[in-house]
Amino acid sequence: TQLLEQSPQFLSIQEGENLTVYCNSSSVFSSLQWYRQEPGEGPVLLVTVVTGGEVKKLKRLTFQFGDARKDSSLHITAAQPGDTGLYLCAGDGTSYDKVIFGPGTSLSVIP
Amino acid sequence: EAQVTQNPRYLITVTGKKLTVTCSQNMNHEYMSWYRQDPGLGLRQIYYSMNVEVTDKGDVPEGYKVSRKEKRNFPLILESPSPNQTSLYFCASKVMGGLNTEAFFGQGTRLTVV
């Protein structure tokens, strides 16, 4: 069974701090996605990484896919209260178009 | 506006009383899916559908039914709800094409079974 683990589970930081959250698995994925879910809303896609070692930037967010395609990280520079939310990583499952999700990292940025 | 619409947003019901949560998308997506979200467990797939009249079980299908009679609609049916089905439910849709395609989620349905 493919599983995605995320750490930390909870993170509370002050505005302006930097942070990194991690998504790990013992399985190889052809690609990984990161979603952000705000309270009372459904998840929204942030990025898809498809190549081992790939780095993608989205304003203050930097996403990296591990060389072995078993892990990924999300780094946020100078966090803002608007970054508050649940960050979910998702990987392609064993059957076509199946997506599996990690449990998420709940981020709270305090003004 | 491209969207996935779920109804109702909130539902409190009693054990054993059949209920249906509706899901509709206006993007002509082939793939639709239902997830439940529980603390510490993330999103777990209940059922999915790759096209009209094509449905398949996800990871936690017990106690649920779905149908896909039209491309835009994918209702979730709980024939005899039980308290362990209390959860936050999300419907999602996307085009076919593996993980390189974006899944669009509804706003969620918070179900409480007492």
Coordinates of N, CA and C in Angstrom, one line a residue:
Chain A
T1 N 0.8 -1.2 0.0 CA 0.0 0.0 0.0 C 0.9 1.2 0.0
Q2 N 0.6 2.1 -0.9 CA 1.3 3.4 -0.9 C 0.8 4.3 0.1
L3 N 1.8 4.9 0.9 CA 1.4 5.8 1.9 C 2.3 7.1 1.8
L4 N 1.7 8.2 2.2 CA 2.4 9.5 2.2 C 2.3 10.0 3.7
E5 N 3.5 10.3 4.2 CA 3.6 10.9 5.6 C 4.0 12.3 5.5
Q6 N 3.4 13.1 6.3 CA 3.8 14.5 6.3 C 4.2 15.0 7.7
S7 N 5.2 15.9 7.8 CA 5.7 16.4 9.0 C 6.1 17.8 8.9
P8 N 5.9 18.6 9.9 CA 5.2 18.3 11.2 C 3.7 18.2 10.9
Q9 N 3.0 17.7 11.9 CA 1.6 17.6 11.8 C 0.9 19.0 12.0
F10 N 1.5 19.7 13.0 CA 1.1 21.1 13.3 C 2.3 22.0 13.4
L11 N 2.1 23.2 13.0 CA 3.1 24.2 13.0 C 2.5 25.6 13.2
S12 N 3.0 26.3 14.3 CA 2.5 27.6 14.6 C 3.7 28.5 14.7
I13 N 3.8 29.6 13.8 CA 4.9 30.4 13.7 C 4.5 31.9 13.7
Q14 N 5.4 32.8 13.9 CA 5.2 34.2 13.8 C 5.3 34.7 12.4
E15 N 4.6 35.7 12.1 CA 4.7 36.3 10.8 C 6.1 36.7 10.5
G16 N 6.6 36.4 9.3 CA 7.9 36.8 8.9 C 8.9 35.7 9.0
E17 N 8.6 34.6 9.7 CA 9.5 33.5 9.9 C 9.5 32.6 8.6
N18 N 10.5 31.8 8.5 CA 10.6 30.8 7.4 C 10.2 29.4 8.0
L19 N 9.8 28.6 7.1 CA 9.4 27.2 7.5 C 9.5 26.2 6.4
T20 N 9.7 25.0 6.8 CA 9.7 23.9 5.8 C 8.8 22.8 6.3
V21 N 8.0 22.2 5.4 CA 7.2 21.1 5.7 C 7.6 20.0 4.7
Y22 N 7.4 18.7 5.2 CA 7.9 17.6 4.4 C 6.8 16.6 4.1
C23 N 7.0 15.9 3.0 CA 6.1 14.8 2.6 C 7.0 13.7 2.2
N24 N 6.8 12.5 2.8 CA 7.7 11.4 2.6 C 7.0 10.1 2.4
S25 N 7.6 9.2 1.6 CA 7.0 7.9 1.4 C 8.1 6.9 1.2
S26 N 7.8 5.6 1.3 CA 8.8 4.6 1.0 C 8.6 4.1 -0.5
S27 N 7.6 4.7 -1.1 CA 7.2 4.3 -2.5 C 7.7 5.4 -3.4
V28 N 8.0 5.1 -4.7 CA 8.3 6.0 -5.7 C 7.1 6.5 -6.4
F29 N 7.0 7.8 -6.6 CA 5.9 8.4 -7.3 C 6.3 9.0 -8.6
S30 N 5.5 8.9 -9.6 CA 5.9 9.6 -10.9 C 5.7 11.1 -10.8
S31 N 4.9 11.5 -9.9 CA 4.8 13.0 -9.6 C 4.1 13.2 -8.3
L32 N 4.3 14.4 -7.7 CA 3.6 14.7 -6.5 C 3.0 16.1 -6.6
Q33 N 1.9 16.3 -5.9 CA 1.2 17.6 -5.9 C 1.1 18.1 -4.5
W34 N 1.1 19.4 -4.4 CA 0.8 20.1 -3.1 C -0.5 20.9 -3.3
Y35 N -1.3 20.7 -2.3 CA -2.6 21.5 -2.2 C -2.6 22.3 -0.9
R36 N -3.3 23.4 -0.9 CA -3.6 24.2 0.3 C -5.1 24.2 0.6
Q37 N -5.5 23.9 1.8 CA -6.9 23.9 2.2 C -7.1 24.9 3.3
E38 N -7.9 25.9 3.0 CA -8.3 26.9 4.0 C -9.5 26.4 4.8
P39 N -9.7 26.9 6.0 CA -10.8 26.5 6.8 C -12.2 26.7 6.1
G40 N -13.0 25.6 6.1 CA -14.3 25.7 5.4 C -14.3 25.6 3.9
E41 N -13.1 25.3 3.3 CA -13.0 25.2 1.9 C -12.4 23.9 1.5
G42 N -12.5 23.6 0.2 CA -11.9 22.4 -0.3 C -10.4 22.7 -0.7
P43 N -9.6 21.7 -0.8 CA -8.2 21.9 -1.2 C -8.1 22.5 -2.6
V44 N -7.0 23.3 -2.7 CA -6.7 24.0 -4.0 C -5.3 23.7 -4.4
L45 N -5.1 23.3 -5.7 CA -3.8 22.9 -6.1 C -2.8 24.1 -6.1
L46 N -1.6 23.8 -5.5 CA -0.5 24.8 -5.6 C 0.5 24.5 -6.7
V47 N 0.9 23.3 -6.8 CA 1.9 22.9 -7.7 C 2.0 21.4 -8.0
T48 N 2.5 21.0 -9.1 CA 2.8 19.6 -9.4 C 4.2 19.5 -9.8
V49 N 5.0 18.6 -9.1 CA 6.4 18.3 -9.5 C 6.5 16.9 -10.1
V50 N 7.2 16.8 -11.2 CA 7.2 15.6 -11.9 C 8.6 15.0 -12.2
T51 N 9.6 15.8 -12.0 CA 11.0 15.3 -12.3 C 11.8 15.2 -11.0
G52 N 12.5 14.1 -10.8 CA 13.3 14.0 -9.6 C 14.3 15.1 -9.5
G53 N 14.4 15.8 -8.3 CA 15.3 16.9 -8.1 C 14.7 18.2 -8.5
E54 N 13.5 18.2 -9.1 CA 12.9 19.4 -9.6 C 12.6 20.4 -8.5
V55 N 12.8 21.7 -8.7 CA 12.5 22.8 -7.8 C 11.5 23.7 -8.6
K56 N 10.4 24.0 -7.9 CA 9.5 25.0 -8.5 C 9.2 26.1 -7.4
K57 N 9.1 27.3 -7.9 CA 8.8 28.5 -7.0 C 7.5 29.1 -7.4
L58 N 6.8 29.4 -6.3 CA 5.5 30.1 -6.5 C 5.5 31.3 -5.5
K59 N 6.0 32.4 -5.9 CA 6.2 33.6 -5.1 C 7.1 33.2 -3.9
R60 N 6.6 33.2 -2.7 CA 7.4 32.9 -1.5 C 7.5 31.4 -1.2
L61 N 6.8 30.6 -2.0 CA 6.8 29.2 -1.7 C 7.8 28.5 -2.7
T62 N 8.6 27.6 -2.2 CA 9.5 26.8 -3.0 C 9.2 25.3 -2.7
F63 N 9.0 24.6 -3.8 CA 8.7 23.2 -3.8 C 9.9 22.4 -4.3
Q64 N 10.2 21.3 -3.7 CA 11.3 20.4 -4.2 C 10.8 19.0 -4.2
F65 N 11.1 18.3 -5.3 CA 10.9 16.9 -5.4 C 12.2 16.1 -5.2
G66 N 12.2 15.1 -4.4 CA 13.5 14.5 -4.1 C 14.0 13.7 -5.3
D67 N 15.3 13.5 -5.3 CA 16.0 12.9 -6.5 C 15.4 11.5 -6.7
A68 N 15.1 10.8 -5.7 CA 14.6 9.4 -5.8 C 13.0 9.4 -6.0
R69 N 12.4 10.6 -6.0 CA 11.0 10.7 -6.2 C 10.2 10.0 -5.1
K70 N 10.7 10.0 -3.9 CA 10.0 9.4 -2.8 C 9.6 10.5 -1.8
D71 N 10.0 11.7 -2.0 CA 9.8 12.7 -1.0 C 9.7 14.1 -1.6
S72 N 9.1 15.0 -0.9 CA 9.0 16.4 -1.4 C 9.0 17.3 -0.2
S73 N 9.4 18.6 -0.4 CA 9.4 19.6 0.6 C 8.8 20.8 0.1
L74 N 8.2 21.6 1.0 CA 7.6 22.9 0.8 C 8.3 23.9 1.7
H75 N 8.9 24.9 1.2 CA 9.6 25.9 2.0 C 8.8 27.2 1.8
I76 N 8.5 27.9 2.9 CA 7.8 29.2 2.8 C 8.7 30.2 3.4
T77 N 9.0 31.3 2.7 CA 9.9 32.3 3.1 C 9.0 33.5 3.6
A78 N 9.4 34.0 4.8 CA 8.7 35.2 5.3 C 7.2 35.0 5.4
A79 N 6.8 34.0 6.2 CA 5.4 33.6 6.2 C 4.4 34.7 6.5
Q80 N 3.3 34.7 5.9 CA 2.2 35.7 6.1 C 1.0 35.1 6.7
P81 N 0.1 35.8 7.4 CA -1.1 35.2 8.0 C -1.9 34.6 6.9
G82 N -1.9 35.1 5.7 CA -2.6 34.5 4.6 C -2.1 33.1 4.2
D83 N -1.0 32.7 4.7 CA -0.4 31.3 4.4 C -1.1 30.3 5.3
T84 N -1.8 30.7 6.3 CA -2.4 29.8 7.2 C -3.4 28.8 6.5
G85 N -3.2 27.6 6.9 CA -4.1 26.6 6.2 C -3.5 25.2 6.4
L86 N -4.2 24.2 5.8 CA -3.7 22.8 5.8 C -3.0 22.5 4.5
Y87 N -1.8 22.1 4.6 CA -1.0 21.8 3.4 C -1.0 20.3 3.2
L88 N -1.5 19.9 2.0 CA -1.6 18.4 1.7 C -0.7 18.1 0.5
C89 N 0.0 17.0 0.7 CA 0.7 16.5 -0.5 C -0.1 15.3 -1.1
A90 N 0.0 15.1 -2.3 CA -0.7 14.0 -3.0 C 0.1 13.4 -4.0
G91 N 0.0 12.1 -4.1 CA 0.8 11.3 -5.1 C -0.1 10.4 -6.0
D92 N 0.4 10.1 -7.1 CA -0.4 9.2 -8.0 C -0.4 7.8 -7.4
G93 N -1.6 7.2 -7.4 CA -1.8 5.9 -6.8 C -1.4 4.8 -7.8
T94 N -1.7 3.6 -7.4 CA -1.3 2.4 -8.2 C -2.2 2.2 -9.4
S95 N -3.4 2.7 -9.3 CA -4.3 2.6 -10.5 C -4.4 3.9 -11.2
Y96 N -4.8 3.8 -12.4 CA -4.8 5.0 -13.3 C -5.7 6.1 -12.7
D97 N -5.2 7.3 -12.6 CA -5.9 8.5 -12.1 C -6.2 8.5 -10.7
K98 N -5.8 7.5 -9.9 CA -6.1 7.4 -8.5 C -5.1 8.4 -7.8
V99 N -5.5 9.1 -6.9 CA -4.7 10.1 -6.2 C -4.8 9.7 -4.7
I100 N -3.6 9.6 -4.0 CA -3.6 9.4 -2.6 C -3.0 10.7 -1.9
F101 N -3.6 11.0 -0.8 CA -3.2 12.2 0.0 C -2.5 11.9 1.3
G102 N -1.6 12.7 1.7 CA -1.0 12.6 3.0 C -2.0 13.2 4.0
P103 N -1.7 13.1 5.3 CA -2.6 13.6 6.3 C -2.5 15.1 6.5
G104 N -1.5 15.8 5.9 CA -1.5 17.2 6.0 C -0.7 17.8 7.1
T105 N -0.2 19.0 6.9 CA 0.4 19.9 7.9 C -0.4 21.1 8.1
S106 N -0.9 21.3 9.3 CA -1.7 22.4 9.7 C -0.8 23.6 10.1
L107 N -0.8 24.6 9.3 CA 0.1 25.8 9.5 C -0.8 27.0 10.0
S108 N -0.3 27.6 11.1 CA -0.9 28.8 11.6 C 0.2 29.9 11.7
V109 N 0.0 31.0 11.0 CA 0.9 32.1 11.0 C 0.3 33.2 11.8
I110 N 0.9 33.5 12.9 CA 0.4 34.5 13.9 C 0.9 35.9 13.5
P111 N 0.0 36.9 13.4 CA 0.4 38.3 13.0 C 1.3 38.9 14.1
Chain B
E1 N -18.3 30.5 -14.2 CA -17.2 30.2 -13.3 C -17.1 28.6 -13.1
A2 N -15.9 28.1 -13.3 CA -15.7 26.7 -13.2 C -15.8 26.3 -11.7
Q3 N -16.6 25.3 -11.4 CA -16.8 25.0 -10.0 C -17.4 23.6 -9.8
V4 N -17.1 23.1 -8.6 CA -17.8 21.9 -8.1 C -18.7 22.2 -7.0
T5 N -19.9 21.9 -7.1 CA -20.9 22.3 -6.1 C -21.5 21.1 -5.3
Q6 N -21.4 21.1 -4.0 CA -21.9 20.1 -3.2 C -23.1 20.6 -2.4
N7 N -24.0 19.8 -2.1 CA -25.1 20.1 -1.2 C -25.6 18.9 -0.5
P8 N -26.0 19.1 0.8 CA -25.9 20.3 1.6 C -24.4 20.6 2.1
R9 N -24.2 21.7 2.7 CA -22.9 22.0 3.3 C -22.8 21.4 4.7
Y10 N -23.9 21.4 5.3 CA -24.0 20.8 6.7 C -25.2 19.9 6.8
L11 N -25.1 18.8 7.5 CA -26.2 17.8 7.6 C -26.0 17.1 8.9
I12 N -27.1 17.1 9.7 CA -27.1 16.3 10.9 C -28.3 15.3 10.7
T13 N -28.0 14.0 10.9 CA -29.0 13.0 10.7 C -28.9 12.0 11.8
V14 N -29.9 11.1 11.8 CA -29.9 10.0 12.8 C -29.5 8.7 12.1
T15 N -29.0 7.8 12.9 CA -28.5 6.5 12.5 C -29.7 5.8 11.7
G16 N -29.3 5.3 10.5 CA -30.2 4.5 9.7 C -31.1 5.3 8.7
K17 N -31.1 6.6 8.8 CA -31.9 7.3 7.9 C -31.2 7.7 6.6
K18 N -31.6 7.1 5.5 CA -30.9 7.2 4.2 C -30.8 8.7 3.8
L19 N -29.6 9.0 3.3 CA -29.4 10.4 2.8 C -28.5 10.4 1.6
T20 N -28.6 11.5 0.8 CA -27.8 11.7 -0.4 C -27.2 13.0 -0.3
V21 N -25.9 13.0 -0.7 CA -25.2 14.3 -0.8 C -24.9 14.5 -2.3
T22 N -25.3 15.6 -2.8 CA -25.2 15.8 -4.3 C -23.9 16.5 -4.6
C23 N -23.4 16.2 -5.8 CA -22.2 16.8 -6.4 C -22.4 17.1 -7.8
S24 N -22.1 18.3 -8.3 CA -22.3 18.7 -9.6 C -21.1 19.5 -10.1
Q25 N -20.5 19.2 -11.3 CA -19.4 20.0 -11.8 C -19.8 20.5 -13.2
N26 N -19.3 21.7 -13.5 CA -19.7 22.4 -14.8 C -18.5 22.5 -15.8
M27 N -17.5 21.6 -15.6 CA -16.2 21.7 -16.4 C -16.1 20.5 -17.4
N28 N -17.2 19.7 -17.5 CA -17.2 18.6 -18.4 C -16.1 17.6 -18.1
H29 N -15.7 17.5 -16.9 CA -14.7 16.5 -16.5 C -15.2 15.1 -16.5
E30 N -14.3 14.2 -17.0 CA -14.6 12.8 -17.0 C -14.6 12.2 -15.6
Y31 N -13.5 12.6 -14.9 CA -13.2 11.9 -13.6 C -13.9 12.7 -12.4
M32 N -14.6 11.9 -11.6 CA -15.1 12.5 -10.4 C -14.9 11.5 -9.2
S33 N -14.8 12.1 -8.0 CA -14.4 11.3 -6.9 C -15.0 11.8 -5.6
W34 N -15.2 10.9 -4.6 CA -15.6 11.3 -3.3 C -14.6 11.0 -2.3
Y35 N -14.3 11.9 -1.4 CA -13.3 11.7 -0.3 C -14.0 12.0 1.0
R36 N -13.5 11.4 2.1 CA -13.8 11.8 3.4 C -12.6 12.2 4.1
Q37 N -12.7 13.3 4.9 CA -11.5 13.8 5.6 C -11.7 13.8 7.1
D38 N -10.8 13.1 7.8 CA -10.9 12.9 9.2 C -9.6 13.4 9.8
P39 N -9.6 13.9 11.0 CA -8.4 14.5 11.6 C -7.2 13.4 11.7
G40 N -6.1 13.8 11.2 CA -4.9 12.9 11.2 C -4.9 11.9 10.2
L41 N -5.9 11.7 9.4 CA -6.0 10.7 8.3 C -6.0 11.3 6.9
G42 N -6.1 12.6 6.8 CA -6.1 13.2 5.5 C -7.3 12.8 4.7
L43 N -7.2 12.9 3.4 CA -8.4 12.6 2.5 C -8.3 11.2 2.1
R44 N -9.3 10.5 2.3 CA -9.4 9.1 1.9 C -10.5 8.9 0.8
Q45 N -10.1 8.2 -0.2 CA -11.1 8.1 -1.4 C -12.1 7.1 -1.1
I46 N -13.4 7.4 -1.3 CA -14.5 6.5 -1.1 C -14.9 5.8 -2.4
Y47 N -15.2 6.5 -3.4 CA -15.5 6.0 -4.7 C -15.0 7.0 -5.7
Y48 N -14.8 6.5 -7.0 CA -14.5 7.4 -8.1 C -15.2 6.9 -9.3
S49 N -15.2 7.8 -10.3 CA -15.9 7.4 -11.6 C -15.0 8.0 -12.7
M50 N -14.7 7.2 -13.7 CA -13.9 7.7 -14.8 C -14.8 8.1 -16.0
N51 N -16.1 7.8 -15.9 CA -17.0 8.3 -17.0 C -18.4 7.9 -16.6
V52 N -19.4 8.3 -17.4 CA -20.8 8.0 -17.2 C -20.9 6.4 -17.1
E53 N -21.7 6.0 -16.1 CA -21.9 4.6 -15.8 C -20.7 3.8 -15.5
V54 N -19.6 4.4 -15.2 CA -18.4 3.7 -14.8 C -18.0 4.2 -13.4
T55 N -18.1 3.3 -12.4 CA -17.7 3.7 -11.0 C -16.9 2.6 -10.4
D56 N -16.1 3.0 -9.4 CA -15.2 2.0 -8.8 C -14.9 2.3 -7.4
K57 N -14.6 1.3 -6.6 CA -14.4 1.6 -5.2 C -13.0 2.2 -4.9
G58 N -13.0 3.1 -4.0 CA -11.7 3.7 -3.5 C -11.2 2.9 -2.3
D59 N -10.6 3.6 -1.4 CA -10.0 2.9 -0.2 C -11.0 2.6 0.9
V60 N -12.1 3.4 1.0 CA -13.0 3.2 2.1 C -14.4 3.2 1.6
P61 N -14.8 2.2 0.8 CA -16.2 2.3 0.2 C -17.3 1.7 1.1
E62 N -17.0 1.0 2.1 CA -18.1 0.4 2.9 C -19.1 1.4 3.5
G63 N -20.3 1.1 3.2 CA -21.4 1.9 3.8 C -21.8 3.0 2.8
Y64 N -21.2 3.1 1.6 CA -21.5 4.1 0.7 C -21.9 3.5 -0.7
K65 N -22.7 4.3 -1.4 CA -23.0 4.0 -2.8 C -22.9 5.3 -3.6
V66 N -22.6 5.1 -4.9 CA -22.6 6.2 -5.8 C -23.3 5.9 -7.1
S67 N -23.6 6.9 -7.9 CA -24.1 6.6 -9.3 C -23.5 7.7 -10.2
R68 N -23.4 7.4 -11.5 CA -23.0 8.4 -12.4 C -23.8 8.2 -13.7
K69 N -25.0 8.7 -13.6 CA -25.9 8.7 -14.7 C -25.7 9.8 -15.7
E70 N -25.2 10.9 -15.3 CA -24.9 12.0 -16.1 C -23.4 12.4 -15.9
K71 N -22.8 13.0 -16.8 CA -21.4 13.4 -16.7 C -21.2 14.4 -15.6
R72 N -22.1 15.3 -15.4 CA -21.9 16.4 -14.5 C -22.2 16.1 -13.0
N73 N -23.0 15.0 -12.8 CA -23.4 14.7 -11.4 C -22.9 13.4 -10.9
F74 N -22.6 13.4 -9.6 CA -22.0 12.2 -8.9 C -22.4 12.2 -7.5
P75 N -23.7 11.8 -7.2 CA -24.2 11.8 -5.9 C -23.6 10.7 -5.0
L76 N -23.5 11.0 -3.7 CA -23.0 10.0 -2.7 C -24.2 9.6 -1.9
I77 N -24.4 8.3 -1.8 CA -25.6 7.8 -1.0 C -25.2 7.0 0.2
L78 N -25.8 7.3 1.3 CA -25.6 6.5 2.5 C -26.9 5.9 2.8
E79 N -27.0 4.6 2.5 CA -28.3 3.9 2.7 C -28.7 3.8 4.1
S80 N -27.8 3.5 5.0 CA -28.1 3.4 6.5 C -26.9 4.0 7.2
P81 N -26.9 5.3 7.4 CA -25.7 6.0 8.0 C -25.5 5.5 9.4
S82 N -24.2 5.5 9.8 CA -23.9 5.1 11.2 C -22.9 6.2 11.7
P83 N -22.8 6.3 13.0 CA -22.0 7.4 13.6 C -20.6 7.4 13.1
N84 N -20.0 6.2 12.7 CA -18.6 6.3 12.2 C -18.5 6.9 10.8
Q85 N -19.6 7.3 10.3 CA -19.6 8.0 9.0 C -19.7 9.5 9.2
T86 N -19.7 9.9 10.5 CA -19.5 11.3 10.8 C -18.2 11.8 10.3
S87 N -18.2 12.8 9.4 CA -16.9 13.2 8.7 C -17.2 14.4 7.9
L88 N -16.1 14.9 7.3 CA -16.2 16.0 6.3 C -16.0 15.4 4.9
Y89 N -16.9 15.6 4.0 CA -16.9 14.9 2.7 C -16.6 15.9 1.6
F90 N -15.7 15.5 0.7 CA -15.4 16.3 -0.4 C -15.6 15.6 -1.7
C91 N -16.2 16.3 -2.7 CA -16.3 15.8 -4.0 C -15.3 16.5 -4.9
A92 N -14.7 15.8 -5.8 CA -13.7 16.4 -6.7 C -13.9 16.0 -8.1
S93 N -13.4 16.8 -9.0 CA -13.5 16.4 -10.5 C -12.2 16.8 -11.2
K94 N -11.9 16.1 -12.2 CA -10.7 16.5 -13.0 C -10.8 15.9 -14.4
V95 N -10.0 16.3 -15.3 CA -9.9 15.6 -16.6 C -9.0 14.4 -16.3
M96 N -9.1 13.4 -17.2 CA -8.3 12.2 -17.1 C -6.9 12.6 -17.5
G97 N -5.9 11.9 -17.0 CA -4.5 12.2 -17.4 C -3.5 12.0 -16.3
G98 N -3.9 11.2 -15.3 CA -2.9 11.0 -14.2 C -2.8 12.2 -13.3
L99 N -1.7 12.2 -12.5 CA -1.6 13.2 -11.5 C -1.2 14.6 -12.1
N100 N -0.9 14.7 -13.4 CA -0.5 15.9 -13.9 C -1.7 16.8 -14.2
T101 N -2.9 16.4 -13.9 CA -4.0 17.2 -14.0 C -4.5 17.7 -12.7
E102 N -5.1 18.9 -12.6 CA -5.6 19.4 -11.4 C -6.9 18.9 -11.0
A103 N -7.1 18.5 -9.7 CA -8.4 18.2 -9.2 C -9.0 19.4 -8.6
F104 N -10.3 19.6 -8.9 CA -11.1 20.7 -8.4 C -12.0 20.1 -7.3
F105 N -12.0 20.8 -6.2 CA -12.8 20.3 -5.0 C -14.0 21.2 -4.8
G106 N -15.1 20.5 -4.3 CA -16.2 21.3 -3.8 C -15.8 21.8 -2.4
Q107 N -16.8 22.5 -1.8 CA -16.5 23.2 -0.5 C -16.7 22.3 0.7
G108 N -17.2 21.1 0.4 CA -17.3 20.1 1.5 C -18.7 20.0 2.1
T109 N -19.0 18.9 2.6 CA -20.2 18.6 3.4 C -19.9 18.1 4.7
R110 N -20.3 18.8 5.8 CA -20.0 18.3 7.1 C -21.2 17.5 7.6
L111 N -21.0 16.2 7.7 CA -22.0 15.3 8.1 C -21.9 14.8 9.5
T112 N -22.9 14.9 10.3 CA -22.9 14.3 11.7 C -24.1 13.3 11.8
V113 N -23.7 12.1 12.2 CA -24.7 11.0 12.4 C -24.8 10.7 13.8
V114 N -26.0 10.9 14.4 CA -26.2 10.7 15.8 C -27.0 9.4 16.1

